Amino acid sequence: MIEKISKTLSESEILRIAIDTGFVIRESKKIRAVDFLKMLLYDQMQYDCPSLQQHAFGLDASFCKKVSKEGLSKRFDNTAVLFIQKIFETYLQHNIGHDSIPTELKKKFKSVRILDSTEFKLSDSLANVFPGYSSASAMACAAIQFEYDIISKEVHSLTLGSANQSDKTYADQRMDNIEEGELLLRDLGYYSVDSYEKIEKRNAFYISRLKSQVKIYEQTKDGYKELSLSALVKRISKQGFFDQTVYIGAKEKKEVRLLAWLLKEDAQKNRLAKKKGKKGKINKNDILWSKLNVFVTNVPAKDLTMQQAYELYKIRWQIELMFKTWKSVLKLNSVRKMKAERLKCYLYAKLLWVLLCWDITALSEQRIWSKTKTLVSLYKCYSLLKNRATEIKDILFNVDKRLKEWLLKMQDYFSIYGLKENKKGRKNIIEILCYH
């Protein structure tokens, strides 16, 4: 990790990026590029949404650089956005190569990749920069796409964009990044029937929910016969579950392994109530679908049982917990009305914080696991790191032996104050991932 930081956050590298992006500030009287970056990173750890006045005070107090609010506002231009975006992307490209916790899943899959997105509303004045939906309640909306390997903790993608780009479009753009032997866990919105075919062509695997409107067929001597939802429910009622090869898509007739079982009555009622709340009216198909959990996969039954496939898919919710941590601890979505260039600088700086905290936590988790067989809590560790932001400010940009000592110190804190707590009666992530 020290090498990764030195490659990205050394003063010489920051200056190089500043020159390449056109973000050049005279070193004598005005703030340097490295001071501007520090300001972006640390003021947002002190204040949820810093004002120009607070920035100006911080620059004066920390670097003895006096600059007016008006002068500082002018520095938030397109070159500033390119500068901080390039810093973020450069750091993202340097993978540390975390030592992963040993797991039986490595015998079956090269990696287990989770992809999801989170959105947050912005001021309507930013609708031309971050277009949202046609709904008047979300004229401007930002979206963060995040994909990582839950085994190695390698980050595959972290991007800032507009909420009006569909998840399916984003997933299609990343098809070439899928490697042989990987297992993909994604929300329903990232898939269509043709997506499954593209993943299989890359010799990779998927576990996915099935969209309710997709037709299901069984192959007979005379061709394909549609398997209705009512027939599926009857079969499950008799045998307890459904796990067999079917064909999906009215045109495609894509061969998949279909996994289905009935939900408990309370879960059925909750799902139907949500559907009614969204649609207003419900039909027979909605009622039948609310009774079922339906998944498709291309992982053979010899490699994953139906229960194992379902538990693996549920791990996808770990990414939702991460998004909540980013928003509650790092205040990723805490924004107010401001010009677009300043907002983009803030968001890329916060995403850089996300990566820094991610690397420190992942590096520590493997070492803590080897000693205690206990995982760490992202929320607790991110909170501890935010609390020590002032220390990081003094150490991060001066890469020397102090950084190594500080990382070991944080590892000790994590092992005491940052451990994950398992809930009783629930299969924990250690068991699901077959850690040993």
mmCIF file with all atom_site columns, C-alpha atoms in Angstrom, residues 8 84-94 158 348 355:
data_model
loop_
_atom_site.group_PDB
_atom_site.id
_atom_site.type_symbol
_atom_site.label_atom_id
_atom_site.label_alt_id
_atom_site.label_comp_id
_atom_site.label_asym_id
_atom_site.label_entity_id
_atom_site.label_seq_id
_atom_site.pdbx_PDB_ins_code
_atom_site.Cartn_x
_atom_site.Cartn_y
_atom_site.Cartn_z
_atom_site.occupancy
_atom_site.B_iso_or_equiv
_atom_site.pdbx_formal_charge
_atom_site.auth_seq_id
_atom_site.auth_comp_id
_atom_site.auth_asym_id
_atom_site.auth_atom_id
_atom_site.pdbx_PDB_model_num
ATOM 1  C CA . THR A 1 8   ? -0.012  8.537  -6.656  1.00 0.00 ? 8   THR A CA 1
ATOM 2  C CA . ILE A 1 84  ? -8.715  15.650 -8.977  1.00 0.00 ? 84  ILE A CA 1
ATOM 3  C CA . GLN A 1 85  ? -10.390 13.135 -11.328 1.00 0.00 ? 85  GLN A CA 1
ATOM 4  C CA . LYS A 1 86  ? -6.970  12.114 -12.670 1.00 0.00 ? 86  LYS A CA 1
ATOM 5  C CA . ILE A 1 87  ? -5.579  11.759 -9.139  1.00 0.00 ? 87  ILE A CA 1
ATOM 6  C CA . PHE A 1 88  ? -8.523  9.503  -8.271  1.00 0.00 ? 88  PHE A CA 1
ATOM 7  C CA . GLU A 1 89  ? -8.247  7.414  -11.445 1.00 0.00 ? 89  GLU A CA 1
ATOM 8  C CA . THR A 1 90  ? -4.476  7.032  -11.068 1.00 0.00 ? 90  THR A CA 1
ATOM 9  C CA . TYR A 1 91  ? -4.897  5.742  -7.534  1.00 0.00 ? 91  TYR A CA 1
ATOM 10 C CA . LEU A 1 92  ? -7.683  3.400  -8.670  1.00 0.00 ? 92  LEU A CA 1
ATOM 11 C CA . GLN A 1 93  ? -5.489  1.881  -11.386 1.00 0.00 ? 93  GLN A CA 1
ATOM 12 C CA . HIS A 1 94  ? -2.755  0.830  -8.936  1.00 0.00 ? 94  HIS A CA 1
ATOM 13 C CA . LEU A 1 158 ? -15.692 2.869  -9.216  1.00 0.00 ? 158 LEU A CA 1
ATOM 14 C CA . TYR A 1 348 ? -13.992 12.769 -6.648  1.00 0.00 ? 348 TYR A CA 1
ATOM 15 C CA . LEU A 1 355 ? -10.442 3.978  -1.869  1.00 0.00 ? 355 LEU A CA 1
#
